[in-house]
Amino acid sequence: MALLEVNNLSVQLQTKTGFATAVDRLSFTLDTGEILGIAGESGSGKTMSALTLLGLLPQHAKVTGSAKFDGQELVGMTNKQWQQIRGKNIAMVFQDPMTSLHPMLSIKTQMTEHMITHLGITEKQALVDAEELLIDVRIPDPKKALSSYASQFSGGMRQRICIAMALACKPKLLLADEPSTALDVTVQAGILTLLNRLREEHHLSIIFITHDLGVLSSITDKLLVLYAGREVESGLTSTILQHPRHPYTQGLLDSLPQPDSKEKLLKSIAGFPPELGKQPIGCAFAERCKFAEPRCTGHEVQPTFAADDHKFYCAVDPFAFTESREVGA
Amino acid sequence: MNEPQPILTLNDVSVTYKRADRTKLTAVVGVDLTLNRGEILGLVGESGCGKSTLGKAAVGILPTSGGEILFNGTPVAPLSRSVRSRELLKLQLIFQDPYSSLNPRRKIGDQLIDGLVNYGVGAEEARENSAKLLERVGLSRSTLTKYTHQFSGGQRQRIAIARALTLQPEVIIADEPISALDASAQAQVANLLVELVQELGMSMIFISHDLSVVRQISDRTAVMYLGKMVEVANTHEIWDDPRHPYTKALIQAIPKPDGKGFLPLELPGDVPDPRTPPSGCRFHTRCPIAIAECSVLEPQMALTNNRLSSCLLNNELKEKRSENVV
Ligand SMILES: Nc1ncnc2c1ncn2[C@@H]1O[C@H](COP(=O)(O)OP(=O)(O)OP(=O)(O)O)[C@@H](O)[C@H]1O
Ligand SMILES: Nc1ncnc2c1ncn2[C@@H]1O[C@H](COP(=O)(O)OP(=O)(O)OP(=O)(O)O)[C@@H](O)[C@H]1O
Ligand code: SF4
Ligand code: SF4
Ligand SMILES: [Mg+2]
Ligand SMILES: [Mg+2]
């Protein structure tokens, strides 16, 4: 049994004009020690998918489908049940570390309170554990760090402290929502190395959300590419980045800077994704896709399996016979 | 190639912030930099190294504490808090955070038109110009009557660009114009800037901490570390053969989207506190090849084999032949 099994999970959010589908029938699984990447442009539903797994959706959101964590159904759980899971079995790291760090409380208070309530350990033990966690995330002088406040750390250190806090109750699943997007490449490299080590040493499972395909390439085992709330392609990271089959995935890869290009202009996908609640029936990418045909819209696009573990949703499949991509120098 | 013509020149520029607690922080230290006509110059470096500070000083909205800045031969300096001399209007900054530079409570059209009307353009003409600019940056005319919250991050960034263009600048300093955007919006906005520079004959300093986009669009690249310039060169030279150890570390830290699953190389340690910068070479606390002298001697920007960098190891090797350059 996989650690996490998500089936036909949908999320509807309340908007001024009624309910709108932000996450549309997602299905995926995640094993222990595995890292799944979720890619997609802004507004494609990446964060909403993660928040569903923590029971933290905006008010009045409707969730349908199923998400089983360690065999337990998460959809429809009560607040009380969520409190048993949230932070303890499933933890999250957000893009902006200041959303999870309190500016007026010391790092010690924030870390240990959490551990004392969830793990039922003594304050003394919690302090010892907190110090070890900070060492784990490579914070120099952890004793001093514990008595400091968030504002006294750099962005990269704050994010590492957030990761330490998220790991405090030894979760099995970590949801990392753009944890390194706001950081520099040098600091980001440190965070990626850290997460990879946690997976190897502690068999932590991670869902890593970002639109940065370079980051996804370096750390994830498999990928789920979203567009307008729907899956467009999924499979092993290496397969998807080297043999993308969906035109949107291909377009995303093409829009990355090309190391050997003499051309100043980047390739880009013209246009914008559909607004929330205005996704068409059929392929949501059709308006921007240069391969679009009448058969792409008006009815649901069925999935095609390129291999057992490589699936995509495109009626035309223009890249069926293309050679493997050569990317990166 | 034609002889490069400087349009914006920074000579030994320093910028010091005086904090409320009276401590001083010199965020930019003795920087020399030249932007040539028609050129895109990339400015990269870690968070907090002084890129935005340099950009703000270069357009004259932040006072310098030393050195001089010349735009078309005219000294750039703030006249007062809110007034900039007429010549300086041709020098525009696109702010790092479009959320803070656009007013959420005013219609986008009014914000664009103000810039023109304040400088003597008639209201009707201003409106027409603004509509054209919005179309030029890929937005519809109806944007004029909307508010910023009705737009995505990428669209807001386009609005900020349109606003910077209202007074037909010759030089644009774009401070991280694409960092907050996703890959496809990044490409759209970067392309827009490149096209505008080419079509309107502008010059641009493009500030970013992402070297891979800078590599694609800029002619030359300048690398900063903790307030100082450490390397300046043609972009392809910097990329193919970085001379400063920090530039090398930056390039190696970029994760590659090749599906091969290699982790990028980390640069250990954190950026030091700029109020108490390390002695000698500011990079010595993190430099993988530092030697004992590095914590004592302060390297200067110098030419070695026609390449400008600031590292004792580069400079000493070629000490005899090297010449200090401005
Ligand atoms: N509180 C909310 N109420 C209603 N709609 C919302 C709310 N929060 C987000 N949305 C909408 O839900 C959709 C999915 O948003 P989500 O935050 O999951 O996107 P994302 O893929 O994480 O994007 P980003 O890359 O910008 O973080 C978007 O259209 C967004 O505008
Ligand atoms: N108004 C201010 N008052 C005092 N210090 C400031 C002020 N603005 C910036 N600083 C400090 O000056 C230094 C340089 O900041 P700056 O914003 O120029 O960096 P940056 O390179 O643009 O960073 P980023 O990539 O994060 O935008 C930092 O240490 C910063 O904390
Ligand atoms: S289904 Fe049609 S519109 Fe959609 S990606 Fe495939 S070719 Fe393009
Ligand atoms: S001067 Fe020394 S510490 Fe500085 S970059 Fe060169 S080798 Fe490294
Ligand atoms: Mg998000
Ligand atoms: Mg900045």
XYZ file of N, CA and C in Angstrom, chain B residues 167-322:
468
model
N 7.038 57.858 -20.071
C 7.803 59.055 -20.400
C 8.932 58.773 -21.379
N 8.805 57.708 -22.146
C 9.776 57.338 -23.175
C 11.220 57.397 -22.682
N 11.540 56.546 -21.723
C 12.888 56.584 -21.146
C 13.957 56.118 -22.132
N 15.197 56.544 -21.876
C 16.324 56.034 -22.652
C 16.979 54.873 -21.928
N 16.897 54.936 -20.601
C 17.483 53.856 -19.807
C 16.427 53.327 -18.847
N 16.335 52.006 -18.791
C 15.423 51.360 -17.852
C 16.262 50.501 -16.919
N 16.009 50.626 -15.629
C 16.622 49.694 -14.692
C 15.493 48.812 -14.188
N 15.548 47.540 -14.542
C 14.468 46.619 -14.199
C 14.944 45.763 -13.034
N 14.316 45.974 -11.858
C 14.766 45.287 -10.651
C 13.967 44.004 -10.458
N 14.567 42.875 -10.733
C 13.931 41.557 -10.584
C 12.543 41.536 -11.219
N 12.420 41.938 -12.485
C 11.079 42.042 -13.056
C 10.401 40.692 -13.249
N 11.131 39.606 -13.177
C 10.495 38.313 -13.469
C 10.590 37.312 -12.330
N 11.253 37.696 -11.224
C 11.500 36.692 -10.176
C 10.236 36.089 -9.596
N 9.176 36.895 -9.520
C 7.977 36.394 -8.857
C 7.081 35.605 -9.815
N 7.533 35.430 -11.057
C 6.647 34.829 -12.053
C 7.017 33.380 -12.331
N 6.049 32.631 -12.879
C 6.364 31.255 -13.230
C 7.038 31.213 -14.598
N 7.560 30.026 -14.937
C 8.441 29.920 -16.096
C 7.856 30.520 -17.373
N 6.582 30.255 -17.664
C 6.086 30.745 -18.944
C 5.860 32.256 -18.917
N 5.403 32.774 -17.780
C 5.248 34.228 -17.664
C 6.616 34.908 -17.650
N 7.619 34.248 -17.076
C 8.979 34.790 -17.077
C 9.467 35.018 -18.495
N 9.269 34.019 -19.332
C 9.736 34.132 -20.710
C 8.993 35.257 -21.417
N 7.685 35.365 -21.182
C 6.909 36.423 -21.841
C 7.420 37.811 -21.449
N 7.629 38.019 -20.143
C 8.018 39.352 -19.684
C 9.464 39.662 -20.089
N 10.350 38.664 -19.986
C 11.745 38.891 -20.407
C 11.782 39.263 -21.889
N 11.015 38.559 -22.700
C 10.971 38.871 -24.130
C 10.447 40.271 -24.385
N 9.407 40.625 -23.657
C 8.834 41.952 -23.822
C 9.905 43.015 -23.585
N 10.682 42.841 -22.522
C 11.720 43.828 -22.209
C 12.780 43.872 -23.309
N 13.197 42.700 -23.775
C 14.212 42.669 -24.832
C 13.685 43.370 -26.090
N 12.448 43.076 -26.464
C 11.867 43.697 -27.664
C 11.772 45.208 -27.515
N 11.366 45.646 -26.324
C 11.228 47.089 -26.113
C 12.582 47.777 -26.218
N 13.601 47.162 -25.631
C 14.942 47.739 -25.704
C 15.362 47.854 -27.173
N 15.122 46.789 -27.918
C 15.552 46.800 -29.314
C 14.742 47.783 -30.160
N 13.410 47.771 -29.982
C 12.563 48.629 -30.820
C 12.703 50.102 -30.488
N 12.771 50.406 -29.196
C 12.763 51.805 -28.788
C 14.179 52.341 -28.602
N 15.174 51.518 -28.920
C 16.556 51.966 -28.803
C 16.951 52.317 -27.383
N 16.388 51.589 -26.411
C 16.725 51.888 -25.014
C 17.945 51.076 -24.584
N 18.415 51.377 -23.372
C 19.455 50.570 -22.741
C 18.866 50.089 -21.426
N 19.347 48.959 -20.918
C 18.695 48.418 -19.722
C 19.692 47.745 -18.791
N 19.501 47.998 -17.499
C 20.172 47.173 -16.487
C 19.110 46.209 -15.974
N 19.386 44.935 -16.088
C 18.427 43.891 -15.741
C 18.929 43.201 -14.469
N 18.245 43.474 -13.352
C 18.687 42.933 -12.066
C 17.987 41.609 -11.796
N 18.756 40.603 -11.416
C 18.137 39.305 -11.150
C 19.075 38.451 -10.327
N 18.520 37.501 -9.542
C 19.446 36.560 -8.933
C 19.452 35.240 -9.704
N 18.728 35.225 -10.833
C 18.701 34.022 -11.654
C 19.619 34.199 -12.865
N 20.777 33.573 -12.785
C 21.760 33.755 -13.854
C 21.304 33.212 -15.194
N 20.407 32.224 -15.201
C 20.138 31.581 -16.485
C 19.352 32.492 -17.434
N 18.458 33.316 -16.883
C 17.765 34.263 -17.754
C 18.701 35.407 -18.143
N 19.478 35.867 -17.177
C 20.450 36.921 -17.457
C 21.379 36.475 -18.587
N 21.749 35.226 -18.535
C 22.649 34.707 -19.555
C 22.049 34.831 -20.944
N 20.757 34.556 -21.026
C 20.156 34.568 -22.344
C 19.964 35.976 -22.892
N 19.583 36.925 -22.025
C 19.175 38.203 -22.596
C 20.218 39.306 -22.505
N 21.246 39.168 -21.634
C 22.111 40.338 -21.461
C 23.411 40.232 -22.249
N 23.896 41.394 -22.686
C 25.149 41.447 -23.437
C 26.330 41.286 -22.498
N 26.266 42.029 -21.378
C 27.319 41.883 -20.376
C 26.673 41.556 -19.049
N 27.455 40.972 -18.139
C 26.934 40.628 -16.825
C 27.874 41.157 -15.747
N 27.278 41.750 -14.713
C 28.043 42.231 -13.570
C 27.611 41.421 -12.353
N 28.577 40.951 -11.566
C 28.274 40.120 -10.400
C 28.671 40.864 -9.130
N 27.730 40.949 -8.185
C 28.001 41.637 -6.912
C 28.020 40.648 -5.764
N 28.831 40.942 -4.776
C 28.792 40.173 -3.530
C 28.954 41.136 -2.360
N 27.980 41.129 -1.461
C 28.042 41.930 -0.241
C 28.475 43.374 -0.518
N 27.799 44.016 -1.447
C 28.008 45.436 -1.684
C 29.086 45.792 -2.686
N 29.928 44.810 -3.044
C 31.009 45.131 -3.975
C 30.847 44.383 -5.287
N 31.395 44.972 -6.327
C 31.400 44.290 -7.614
C 32.537 43.269 -7.570
N 32.285 42.038 -8.022
C 33.386 41.069 -8.025
C 33.814 40.653 -9.431
N 32.905 40.771 -10.405
C 33.296 40.422 -11.767
C 32.355 41.102 -12.756
N 32.926 41.608 -13.858
C 32.122 42.176 -14.942
C 32.723 41.671 -16.241
N 31.885 41.139 -17.134
C 32.415 40.641 -18.414
C 31.282 40.439 -19.397
N 31.664 40.167 -20.647
C 30.656 39.766 -21.612
C 29.966 38.511 -21.084
N 28.644 38.449 -21.294
C 27.879 37.376 -20.675
C 28.410 35.992 -21.045
N 28.730 35.775 -22.319
C 29.162 34.421 -22.683
C 30.506 34.076 -22.050
N 31.344 35.096 -21.823
C 32.627 34.827 -21.167
C 32.429 34.439 -19.707
N 31.555 35.183 -19.042
C 31.285 34.879 -17.631
C 30.776 33.452 -17.506
N 29.917 33.079 -18.434
C 29.298 31.767 -18.322
C 30.277 30.645 -18.671
N 30.993 30.837 -19.749
C 31.887 29.769 -20.202
C 33.118 29.658 -19.315
N 33.529 30.779 -18.743
C 34.792 30.776 -18.030
C 34.755 31.813 -16.915
N 33.972 31.519 -15.857
C 33.893 32.487 -14.760
C 35.245 32.602 -14.078
N 35.644 33.832 -13.732
C 36.966 34.013 -13.137
C 36.910 34.160 -11.622
N 35.808 34.692 -11.117
C 35.754 34.878 -9.666
C 35.112 33.646 -9.015
N 35.676 33.170 -7.887
C 35.117 31.973 -7.245
C 33.626 32.113 -6.912
N 33.165 33.334 -6.589
C 31.745 33.494 -6.286
C 30.902 33.316 -7.550
N 31.374 33.854 -8.658
C 30.642 33.663 -9.913
C 30.536 32.166 -10.226
N 31.630 31.453 -10.018
C 31.606 29.997 -10.259
C 30.555 29.329 -9.391
N 30.523 29.707 -8.105
C 29.565 29.090 -7.186
C 28.133 29.374 -7.621
N 27.871 30.599 -8.059
C 26.523 30.953 -8.508
C 26.100 30.077 -9.680
N 26.992 29.899 -10.626
C 26.651 29.128 -11.819
C 26.419 27.660 -11.454
N 27.258 27.134 -10.565
C 27.110 25.726 -10.208
C 25.862 25.457 -9.383
N 25.304 26.496 -8.781
C 24.135 26.288 -7.925
C 22.829 26.264 -8.710
N 22.891 26.497 -10.013
C 21.659 26.506 -10.803
C 21.251 25.078 -11.129
N 20.071 24.646 -10.683
C 19.662 23.283 -11.011
C 19.290 23.174 -12.487
N 19.710 22.106 -13.121
C 19.464 21.959 -14.557
C 18.236 21.094 -14.828
N 17.383 21.541 -15.728
C 16.149 20.799 -16.002
C 16.365 19.659 -16.989
N 17.399 18.870 -16.792
C 17.725 17.850 -17.789
C 17.167 16.475 -17.439
N 16.452 16.385 -16.300
C 15.866 15.105 -15.935
C 16.885 14.084 -15.469
N 18.099 14.536 -15.185
C 19.125 13.573 -14.786
C 19.245 13.419 -13.274
N 18.565 14.299 -12.544
C 18.499 14.106 -11.100
C 19.747 14.462 -10.328
N 20.576 15.368 -10.850
C 21.735 15.794 -10.069
C 21.364 16.985 -9.202
N 21.794 16.947 -7.941
C 21.579 18.097 -7.081
C 22.592 19.175 -7.438
N 22.175 20.443 -7.417
C 23.145 21.513 -7.669
C 24.135 21.613 -6.516
N 25.289 22.209 -6.756
C 26.304 22.319 -5.704
C 25.955 23.432 -4.732
N 26.102 23.141 -3.445
C 25.812 24.176 -2.453
C 27.032 25.046 -2.227
N 26.750 26.270 -1.857
C 27.810 27.146 -1.368
C 27.575 27.250 0.128
N 28.445 26.634 0.940
C 28.158 26.595 2.368
C 28.173 27.981 2.996
N 27.533 28.078 4.145
C 27.557 29.330 4.896
C 26.496 30.306 4.439
N 26.310 31.355 5.219
C 25.315 32.359 4.887
C 26.002 33.662 4.538
N 25.239 34.530 3.866
C 25.789 35.839 3.546
C 26.079 36.566 4.857
N 27.285 37.078 5.047
C 27.587 37.759 6.308
C 26.771 39.040 6.466
N 26.677 39.508 7.706
C 25.966 40.747 8.007
C 26.719 41.927 7.374
N 26.061 42.697 6.507
C 26.780 43.776 5.825
C 27.232 44.905 6.764
N 26.685 44.942 7.986
C 27.145 45.980 8.916
C 28.540 45.669 9.439
N 28.861 44.374 9.449
C 30.195 43.973 9.904
C 30.791 43.026 8.873
N 31.127 43.564 7.696
C 31.625 42.697 6.631
C 32.955 42.059 7.012
N 33.226 40.853 6.493
C 34.500 40.203 6.795
C 35.677 41.076 6.353
N 36.793 40.919 7.045
C 38.002 41.664 6.676
C 38.566 41.115 5.371
N 39.462 41.864 4.774
C 40.110 41.383 3.554
C 39.100 41.194 2.444
N 39.157 40.041 1.773
C 38.163 39.753 0.735
C 36.843 39.409 1.404
N 35.779 40.108 1.025
C 34.486 39.895 1.666
C 33.938 38.486 1.473
N 34.469 37.785 0.498
C 33.972 36.437 0.198
C 34.768 35.369 0.941
N 35.796 35.754 1.712
C 36.711 34.717 2.220
C 36.064 33.721 3.170
N 34.965 34.146 3.871
C 34.337 33.207 4.804
C 33.634 32.048 4.098
N 33.393 32.179 2.802
C 32.687 31.114 2.084
C 33.461 30.613 0.871
N 34.590 31.220 0.589
C 35.292 30.888 -0.650
C 35.991 29.537 -0.544
N 35.719 28.631 -1.485
C 36.321 27.301 -1.386
C 37.832 27.287 -1.621
N 38.391 28.335 -2.204
C 39.834 28.305 -2.481
C 40.593 29.406 -1.753
N 39.977 29.935 -0.678
C 40.630 31.045 0.036
C 41.982 30.627 0.612
N 42.913 31.552 0.615
C 44.204 31.333 1.261
C 44.328 32.325 2.431
N 45.372 32.167 3.235
C 45.488 32.982 4.452
C 45.401 34.481 4.166
N 46.042 34.930 3.118
C 46.058 36.363 2.804
C 44.656 36.936 2.568
N 43.742 36.071 2.149
C 42.414 36.561 1.764
C 41.681 37.246 2.907
N 42.013 36.884 4.156
C 41.309 37.518 5.262
C 42.001 38.817 5.684
N 43.100 39.147 5.011
C 43.833 40.361 5.369
C 43.812 41.387 4.240
N 44.132 40.925 3.040
C 44.249 41.859 1.918
C 42.912 42.010 1.205
N 42.589 43.234 0.823
C 41.330 43.473 0.125
C 41.585 43.520 -1.377
N 41.050 42.563 -2.123
C 41.289 42.583 -3.571
C 40.554 43.744 -4.229
N 41.098 44.255 -5.324
C 40.447 45.321 -6.094
C 40.071 44.766 -7.459
N 39.089 45.417 -8.089
C 38.757 45.036 -9.460
C 39.985 45.300 -10.326
N 40.427 44.301 -11.065
C 41.613 44.490 -11.899
C 41.497 43.617 -13.138
N 42.177 44.044 -14.184
C 42.155 43.275 -15.432
C 43.228 42.197 -15.389
N 42.827 40.975 -15.694
C 43.784 39.897 -15.858
C 43.417 39.204 -17.165
N 44.328 39.138 -18.090
C 44.008 38.578 -19.408
C 42.717 39.159 -19.963
N 42.597 40.464 -19.909
C 41.420 41.126 -20.454
C 40.119 40.833 -19.738
N 40.192 40.281 -18.535
C 38.960 40.001 -17.800
C 39.019 40.722 -16.473
N 37.863 41.333 -16.123
C 37.805 42.173 -14.944
C 37.239 41.377 -13.778
N 38.025 41.180 -12.712
C 37.490 40.509 -11.535
C 38.254 40.984 -10.311
N 37.727 40.631 -9.145
C 38.320 41.107 -7.911
C 38.628 39.912 -7.014
N 39.766 39.273 -7.274
C 40.176 38.123 -6.474
C 41.689 38.142 -6.387
N 42.206 37.994 -5.162
C 43.665 38.058 -4.981
C 44.376 37.027 -5.840
N 43.762 35.840 -5.950
C 44.451 34.779 -6.695
C 44.556 35.129 -8.178
N 43.519 35.733 -8.724
C 43.596 36.152 -10.124
C 44.616 37.272 -10.282
N 44.503 38.253 -9.366
C 45.300 39.456 -9.535
C 46.782 39.203 -9.292
N 47.077 38.433 -8.225
C 48.472 38.231 -7.877
C 49.240 37.486 -8.949
N 48.557 36.484 -9.504
C 49.231 35.686 -10.524
C 49.766 36.557 -11.644
N 48.991 37.578 -11.951
C 49.346 38.408 -13.098
C 49.756 39.795 -12.632
N 50.276 39.864 -11.418
C 50.491 41.163 -10.801
C 51.238 42.137 -11.710
N 52.285 41.638 -12.303
C 53.130 42.514 -13.102
C 52.367 43.144 -14.262
N 51.584 42.292 -14.938
C 50.935 42.799 -16.141
C 49.619 43.520 -15.855
N 49.064 43.255 -14.668
C 47.723 43.795 -14.436
C 47.769 45.303 -14.265
